[in-house]
Amino acid sequence: FICKPSDRNPSAPLMMGELWTEAGLPDGVWNVLNGDKIAVDGLLMHSDVPAISFVGSTVIGEYVYQTGTAQNKRVQAFCGAKNHMVVMPDADMDQAVDALMGAGYGSAGERCMAISVAVPVGKSTADELVKRLKPKVQALKVGPYNDMEADMGPVITSQAKDRIEKLIAKGEDEGAELIVDGRKVSLQGYENGFFLNGSLFDRVTTDMDLYKQEIFGPVLSIARAQDFDTAVEIVNGHEYGNGVAVFTQSGDVARSFSKQVDVGMIGVNVPIPVPMAFHHFGGSKRSKFGDTQMHGPQSIHFFTKLKTVSARWPSGIEGGAQFTMPTNR
């Protein structure tokens, strides 16, 4: 296996390699190749690389998929996301709010399964959700790696911070209601750090860039739906289909929702629907390129080749030659 990390976080795989070595893994089984596009293209074009599994942005994932398959390689690419959480009127609001806080702002929103859009059904549900979320978002604490009381750390780069701030400003310009503004953060001793606090938008519509783009930061948008069917339309209308959740106490609603949404991973009262590794993981639409998921039996099939061996051990020639298929006796 060759691990080609993102050039934004090259060190962790090297540490993994050291741990594998300490555990006794033979040299050459786990290899780390750091680099930029030149390294990526080298792997995509190399004749000794039969299969490629990718996780990253949709733009790069599509390039990896198209380039790799053009070289007759097996490719799976897991890409961008804009995960929604539908909150039905009968949902346990305490659970829904806590779930949104953790799923929306955990890891500063920089994870592919983060919930970035809440879809409350009905005006009263939306008003109550915003009312409860606002003080909790305002109370979020950001801090450096060694602050054990911090809820979030910094975002990964200054470029990421700038991009998130620009999308927040764009959201205001587009007419979304900024309930909590997390851009004004200054930590003593870390004035040049890439820190952002949580931001919360209400009345976000599907035609806004704030809604369309994967922000990959601590920003939660409220996109109100008048009824269940509208909520499903909102979910299905987005180009990404990685994960989605619905919070409800109705089994009928949960089943209808699960059948109707075009999303790869669905959570019922589970905000981040990531299953155990022996189940499949992967999205749909432009969140995935390729016909297999990661993890589970499909992952084993992706990284292996199937062989079929037909054998018999006759004691002698019986009945002469056979001229029809199959000749298995």
CSV table of C-alpha atoms in Angstrom, one decimal:
chain,number,residue,atom,x,y,z
A,1,PHE,CA,0.0,0.0,0.0
A,2,ILE,CA,1.2,3.5,-0.8
A,3,CYS,CA,-0.4,6.4,1.2
A,4,LYS,CA,-0.2,9.7,-0.5
A,5,PRO,CA,-1.3,12.3,2.2
A,6,SER,CA,-2.7,15.7,1.5
A,7,ASP,CA,0.2,18.3,1.4
A,8,ARG,CA,-1.6,20.1,4.2
A,9,ASN,CA,-1.1,17.3,6.7
A,10,PRO,CA,1.9,15.3,5.7
A,11,SER,CA,3.2,14.3,9.1
A,12,ALA,CA,0.4,12.0,10.6
A,13,PRO,CA,0.9,9.2,8.0
A,14,LEU,CA,4.7,9.2,8.7
A,15,MET,CA,3.9,8.7,12.4
A,16,MET,CA,1.5,5.9,11.4
A,17,GLY,CA,4.4,4.3,9.5
A,18,GLU,CA,6.6,4.5,12.5
A,19,LEU,CA,3.9,2.8,14.6
A,20,TRP,CA,3.4,0.1,12.0
A,21,THR,CA,7.1,-0.6,12.1
A,22,GLU,CA,7.1,-0.8,15.9
A,23,ALA,CA,4.2,-3.2,15.7
A,24,GLY,CA,6.3,-5.5,13.4
A,25,LEU,CA,4.8,-4.9,10.0
A,26,PRO,CA,7.4,-5.9,7.4
A,27,ASP,CA,9.1,-3.1,5.4
A,28,GLY,CA,7.3,-2.3,2.1
A,29,VAL,CA,3.8,-3.2,3.2
A,30,TRP,CA,2.9,0.4,4.2
A,31,ASN,CA,4.6,3.2,2.3
A,32,VAL,CA,4.2,6.9,2.6
A,33,LEU,CA,4.7,9.2,-0.4
A,34,ASN,CA,4.5,13.0,0.3
A,35,GLY,CA,4.3,15.5,-2.5
A,36,ASP,CA,2.0,17.6,-4.7
A,37,LYS,CA,0.3,17.0,-8.1
A,38,ILE,CA,3.4,15.6,-9.6
A,39,ALA,CA,3.3,12.8,-7.0
A,40,VAL,CA,-0.4,12.3,-7.6
A,41,ASP,CA,0.1,12.0,-11.4
A,42,GLY,CA,3.0,9.7,-10.9
A,43,LEU,CA,0.7,7.3,-9.1
A,44,LEU,CA,-2.1,7.7,-11.5
A,45,MET,CA,0.1,6.9,-14.5
A,46,HIS,CA,2.4,4.2,-13.0
A,47,SER,CA,1.9,0.7,-14.4
A,48,ASP,CA,2.5,-0.9,-11.1
A,49,VAL,CA,-0.4,0.8,-9.4
A,50,PRO,CA,-3.6,-1.2,-10.2
A,51,ALA,CA,-6.1,0.5,-7.9
A,52,ILE,CA,-6.5,3.9,-6.3
A,53,SER,CA,-8.7,4.9,-3.4
A,54,PHE,CA,-9.1,8.7,-2.9
A,55,VAL,CA,-10.7,11.0,-0.3
A,56,GLY,CA,-10.8,14.7,-0.9
A,57,SER,CA,-12.6,17.4,-2.8
A,58,THR,CA,-15.0,16.7,-5.7
A,59,VAL,CA,-12.9,18.6,-8.2
A,60,ILE,CA,-9.7,16.6,-7.4
A,61,GLY,CA,-11.7,13.4,-7.0
A,62,GLU,CA,-13.2,13.7,-10.4
A,63,TYR,CA,-9.8,14.3,-11.9
A,64,VAL,CA,-8.3,11.3,-10.1
A,65,TYR,CA,-11.3,9.1,-11.2
A,66,GLN,CA,-11.2,10.1,-14.9
A,67,THR,CA,-7.4,9.9,-15.1
A,68,GLY,CA,-7.1,6.6,-13.3
A,69,THR,CA,-9.8,4.8,-15.1
A,70,ALA,CA,-8.4,6.1,-18.5
A,71,GLN,CA,-5.3,4.1,-17.5
A,72,ASN,CA,-7.5,1.0,-16.9
A,73,LYS,CA,-7.1,1.3,-13.2
A,74,ARG,CA,-9.7,0.5,-10.6
A,75,VAL,CA,-10.7,3.8,-8.9
A,76,GLN,CA,-13.0,4.8,-6.0
A,77,ALA,CA,-13.1,8.5,-5.1
A,78,PHE,CA,-15.0,9.8,-2.0
A,79,CYS,CA,-15.5,13.5,-2.4
A,80,GLY,CA,-17.3,16.6,-1.2
A,81,ALA,CA,-20.4,16.8,1.1
A,82,LYS,CA,-23.1,19.1,2.3
A,83,ASN,CA,-24.8,17.0,4.9
A,84,HIS,CA,-28.3,17.9,6.0
A,85,MET,CA,-30.2,17.2,9.2
A,86,VAL,CA,-33.9,17.3,9.0
A,87,VAL,CA,-35.7,18.1,12.3
A,88,MET,CA,-39.4,17.1,12.3
A,89,PRO,CA,-42.0,18.8,14.6
A,90,ASP,CA,-42.2,15.7,16.8
A,91,ALA,CA,-38.4,15.5,17.3
A,92,ASP,CA,-36.9,15.6,20.8
A,93,MET,CA,-35.6,19.1,20.6
A,94,ASP,CA,-33.0,18.7,23.3
A,95,GLN,CA,-31.5,15.8,21.5
A,96,ALA,CA,-31.7,17.6,18.1
A,97,VAL,CA,-29.9,20.7,19.4
A,98,ASP,CA,-27.1,18.7,21.1
A,99,ALA,CA,-26.7,16.6,18.0
A,100,LEU,CA,-26.4,19.7,15.8
A,101,MET,CA,-23.9,21.3,18.1
A,102,GLY,CA,-21.6,18.3,18.0
A,103,ALA,CA,-22.1,17.4,14.4
A,104,GLY,CA,-21.9,21.0,13.1
A,105,TYR,CA,-19.0,22.4,15.1
A,106,GLY,CA,-17.0,19.4,16.2
A,107,SER,CA,-13.5,19.5,14.6
A,108,ALA,CA,-14.3,23.1,13.7
A,109,GLY,CA,-16.6,21.7,11.0
A,110,GLU,CA,-13.6,20.3,9.1
A,111,ARG,CA,-14.8,16.7,8.5
A,112,CYS,CA,-16.6,15.2,5.6
A,113,MET,CA,-19.5,14.0,7.7
A,114,ALA,CA,-20.1,17.3,9.5
A,115,ILE,CA,-23.7,18.5,9.5
A,116,SER,CA,-23.7,21.9,7.8
A,117,VAL,CA,-27.4,22.4,7.1
A,118,ALA,CA,-30.3,22.0,9.5
A,119,VAL,CA,-33.7,21.6,7.9
A,120,PRO,CA,-36.4,22.2,10.5
A,121,VAL,CA,-39.9,21.4,9.3
A,122,GLY,CA,-42.5,24.0,10.1
A,123,LYS,CA,-42.2,27.6,11.4
A,124,SER,CA,-42.6,26.7,15.1
A,125,THR,CA,-39.9,24.0,14.8
A,126,ALA,CA,-37.5,26.4,13.1
A,127,ASP,CA,-38.1,29.2,15.5
A,128,GLU,CA,-37.6,26.9,18.5
A,129,LEU,CA,-34.5,25.4,17.0
A,130,VAL,CA,-32.9,28.8,16.3
A,131,LYS,CA,-33.8,30.0,19.8
A,132,ARG,CA,-32.1,27.0,21.4
A,133,LEU,CA,-29.1,27.0,19.2
A,134,LYS,CA,-28.1,30.7,19.5
A,135,PRO,CA,-26.9,30.7,23.1
A,136,LYS,CA,-25.1,27.4,22.7
A,137,VAL,CA,-23.2,28.6,19.6
A,138,GLN,CA,-22.4,31.9,21.4
A,139,ALA,CA,-20.9,29.8,24.3
A,140,LEU,CA,-18.5,27.8,22.1
A,141,LYS,CA,-14.9,28.1,23.1
A,142,VAL,CA,-12.0,27.9,20.7
A,143,GLY,CA,-8.5,27.3,21.8
A,144,PRO,CA,-5.1,25.9,20.9
A,145,TYR,CA,-4.2,22.2,20.9
A,146,ASN,CA,-3.3,22.1,24.6
A,147,ASP,CA,-6.5,23.8,25.9
A,148,MET,CA,-8.5,20.9,27.3
A,149,GLU,CA,-11.5,23.1,27.8
A,150,ALA,CA,-11.8,24.2,24.2
A,151,ASP,CA,-14.6,22.9,22.1
A,152,MET,CA,-12.8,23.6,18.8
A,153,GLY,CA,-9.3,24.2,17.6
A,154,PRO,CA,-8.1,26.3,14.6
A,155,VAL,CA,-9.0,25.6,11.0
A,156,ILE,CA,-6.2,24.0,9.0
A,157,THR,CA,-4.6,27.0,7.2
A,158,SER,CA,-4.9,30.7,6.8
A,159,GLN,CA,-6.3,30.2,3.3
A,160,ALA,CA,-9.1,28.0,4.8
A,161,LYS,CA,-9.8,30.7,7.3
A,162,ASP,CA,-10.0,33.4,4.7
A,163,ARG,CA,-12.3,31.3,2.5
A,164,ILE,CA,-14.7,30.6,5.3
A,165,GLU,CA,-14.8,34.3,6.3
A,166,LYS,CA,-15.5,35.3,2.7
A,167,LEU,CA,-18.4,32.7,2.5
A,168,ILE,CA,-19.9,34.1,5.7
A,169,ALA,CA,-19.7,37.6,4.2
A,170,LYS,CA,-21.2,36.3,1.0
A,171,GLY,CA,-24.1,34.7,3.0
A,172,GLU,CA,-24.9,38.1,4.5
A,173,ASP,CA,-24.8,39.7,1.1
A,174,GLU,CA,-27.1,37.0,-0.3
A,175,GLY,CA,-29.7,37.8,2.4
A,176,ALA,CA,-29.2,35.1,4.9
A,177,GLU,CA,-29.7,36.1,8.5
A,178,LEU,CA,-26.5,35.9,10.5
A,179,ILE,CA,-27.6,34.9,14.0
A,180,VAL,CA,-24.1,34.4,15.4
A,181,ASP,CA,-20.9,35.8,13.9
A,182,GLY,CA,-17.8,33.7,14.7
A,183,ARG,CA,-15.3,35.7,12.7
A,184,LYS,CA,-14.0,38.0,15.4
A,185,VAL,CA,-11.7,35.8,17.4
A,186,SER,CA,-8.4,36.9,19.0
A,187,LEU,CA,-6.6,34.6,21.4
A,188,GLN,CA,-3.8,36.0,23.5
A,189,GLY,CA,-0.5,34.5,22.3
A,190,TYR,CA,-2.1,33.2,19.2
A,191,GLU,CA,-3.1,36.4,17.4
A,192,ASN,CA,-1.8,35.0,14.1
A,193,GLY,CA,-3.6,31.7,14.5
A,194,PHE,CA,-6.3,30.4,12.2
A,195,PHE,CA,-9.1,30.5,14.7
A,196,LEU,CA,-12.8,31.0,14.0
A,197,ASN,CA,-15.7,30.7,16.4
A,198,GLY,CA,-19.0,29.1,15.5
A,199,SER,CA,-21.3,31.0,13.1
A,200,LEU,CA,-25.0,30.4,12.7
A,201,PHE,CA,-27.2,31.5,9.8
A,202,ASP,CA,-31.0,31.4,9.6
A,203,ARG,CA,-33.3,31.6,6.5
A,204,VAL,CA,-30.7,30.2,4.1
A,205,THR,CA,-32.1,29.3,0.7
A,206,THR,CA,-31.0,26.8,-1.8
A,207,ASP,CA,-29.9,29.4,-4.4
A,208,MET,CA,-27.3,30.9,-2.1
A,209,ASP,CA,-23.6,30.1,-2.4
A,210,LEU,CA,-23.6,29.7,1.3
A,211,TYR,CA,-25.9,26.7,0.8
A,212,LYS,CA,-24.4,25.3,-2.4
A,213,GLN,CA,-20.7,25.2,-1.4
A,214,GLU,CA,-19.0,22.9,1.0
A,215,ILE,CA,-17.7,25.4,3.6
A,216,PHE,CA,-15.6,23.0,5.6
A,217,GLY,CA,-15.7,25.2,8.7
A,218,PRO,CA,-17.6,26.0,11.8
A,219,VAL,CA,-20.7,27.4,10.1
A,220,LEU,CA,-24.2,26.0,10.5
A,221,SER,CA,-27.0,27.1,8.2
A,222,ILE,CA,-30.8,26.8,8.9
A,223,ALA,CA,-32.8,26.1,5.7
A,224,ARG,CA,-36.4,26.1,6.6
A,225,ALA,CA,-38.9,23.7,5.1
A,226,GLN,CA,-42.7,24.1,5.2
A,227,ASP,CA,-43.4,20.3,5.2
A,228,PHE,CA,-41.8,16.9,5.0
A,229,ASP,CA,-41.9,16.8,1.2
A,230,THR,CA,-40.1,20.1,0.9
A,231,ALA,CA,-37.4,18.9,3.3
A,232,VAL,CA,-36.8,15.8,1.1
A,233,GLU,CA,-36.7,18.0,-2.0
A,234,ILE,CA,-34.0,20.2,-0.3
A,235,VAL,CA,-31.9,17.2,0.5
A,236,ASN,CA,-32.2,15.6,-2.9
A,237,GLY,CA,-31.7,18.9,-4.7
A,238,HIS,CA,-28.1,19.3,-3.6
A,239,GLU,CA,-25.4,18.0,-5.8
A,240,TYR,CA,-23.8,16.2,-2.9
A,241,GLY,CA,-25.2,13.1,-1.2
A,242,ASN,CA,-22.7,11.9,1.4
A,243,GLY,CA,-24.7,11.8,4.6
A,244,VAL,CA,-28.1,12.9,6.0
A,245,ALA,CA,-30.0,12.6,9.2
A,246,VAL,CA,-33.6,12.9,10.3
A,247,PHE,CA,-34.7,13.5,13.9
A,248,THR,CA,-38.2,12.2,14.6
A,249,GLN,CA,-40.1,10.0,16.9
A,250,SER,CA,-42.1,8.5,14.0
A,251,GLY,CA,-41.1,5.2,12.5
A,252,ASP,CA,-43.2,5.9,9.4
A,253,VAL,CA,-41.4,9.2,8.8
A,254,ALA,CA,-38.0,7.6,9.3
A,255,ARG,CA,-38.8,4.8,6.8
A,256,SER,CA,-40.3,7.2,4.2
A,257,PHE,CA,-37.3,9.5,4.6
A,258,SER,CA,-34.8,6.7,4.2
A,259,LYS,CA,-36.5,5.4,1.0
A,260,GLN,CA,-36.9,8.8,-0.6
A,261,VAL,CA,-33.6,10.6,-0.1
A,262,ASP,CA,-30.8,10.0,-2.6
A,263,VAL,CA,-28.0,9.9,-0.1
A,264,GLY,CA,-25.5,7.2,0.7
A,265,MET,CA,-25.6,7.2,4.5
A,266,ILE,CA,-28.7,7.9,6.5
A,267,GLY,CA,-29.0,8.5,10.2
A,268,VAL,CA,-32.3,8.2,12.1
A,269,ASN,CA,-31.8,10.2,15.3
A,270,VAL,CA,-28.1,9.8,14.6
A,271,PRO,CA,-26.4,13.0,13.5
A,272,ILE,CA,-23.3,11.6,11.9
A,273,PRO,CA,-24.3,8.3,10.3
A,274,VAL,CA,-20.9,6.6,10.1
A,275,PRO,CA,-21.3,2.9,10.6
A,276,MET,CA,-18.8,0.4,12.0
A,277,ALA,CA,-16.0,-0.4,9.6
A,278,PHE,CA,-17.6,-3.8,8.6
A,279,HIS,CA,-20.5,-1.9,7.0
A,280,HIS,CA,-20.2,0.1,3.8
A,281,PHE,CA,-19.2,3.8,3.9
A,282,GLY,CA,-19.8,6.2,1.0
A,283,GLY,CA,-22.1,8.7,-0.6
A,284,SER,CA,-24.0,9.2,-3.9
A,285,LYS,CA,-24.3,11.8,-6.6
A,286,ARG,CA,-21.1,14.0,-6.8
A,287,SER,CA,-20.0,12.8,-3.4
A,288,LYS,CA,-18.6,9.7,-4.9
A,289,PHE,CA,-17.0,8.5,-8.2
A,290,GLY,CA,-16.8,4.7,-8.8
A,291,ASP,CA,-19.1,1.8,-8.2
A,292,THR,CA,-17.9,0.6,-4.8
A,293,GLN,CA,-18.0,1.9,-1.3
A,294,MET,CA,-15.2,1.9,1.2
A,295,HIS,CA,-15.1,-0.5,4.2
A,296,GLY,CA,-17.2,-3.7,4.4
A,297,PRO,CA,-17.2,-6.5,1.8
A,298,GLN,CA,-17.0,-4.1,-1.1
A,299,SER,CA,-13.7,-2.7,0.2
A,300,ILE,CA,-12.3,-6.2,0.3
A,301,HIS,CA,-13.4,-6.8,-3.3
A,302,PHE,CA,-11.9,-3.4,-4.4
A,303,PHE,CA,-8.4,-4.3,-3.1
A,304,THR,CA,-8.4,-7.9,-4.2
A,305,LYS,CA,-8.8,-9.9,-7.4
A,306,LEU,CA,-11.2,-12.8,-7.7
A,307,LYS,CA,-10.1,-16.2,-9.2
A,308,THR,CA,-12.3,-19.1,-10.0
A,309,VAL,CA,-10.7,-22.6,-10.1
A,310,SER,CA,-12.5,-25.5,-11.6
A,311,ALA,CA,-10.9,-28.9,-10.9
A,312,ARG,CA,-11.8,-32.6,-11.0
A,313,TRP,CA,-9.7,-35.7,-10.3
A,314,PRO,CA,-11.1,-38.5,-12.6
A,315,SER,CA,-9.9,-42.0,-12.1
A,316,GLY,CA,-9.9,-42.5,-15.8
A,317,ILE,CA,-11.5,-41.3,-19.1
A,318,GLU,CA,-15.3,-41.9,-18.9
A,319,GLY,CA,-17.6,-41.7,-21.9
A,320,GLY,CA,-15.2,-40.2,-24.4
A,321,ALA,CA,-14.9,-36.5,-25.4
A,322,GLN,CA,-17.7,-34.1,-24.5
A,323,PHE,CA,-18.6,-31.4,-27.1
A,324,THR,CA,-21.2,-29.4,-25.2
A,325,MET,CA,-20.9,-26.9,-22.3
A,326,PRO,CA,-20.2,-27.4,-19.6
A,327,THR,CA,-17.8,-30.3,-19.7
A,328,ASN,CA,-17.8,-30.9,-15.9
A,329,ARG,CA,-18.2,-34.6,-15.6
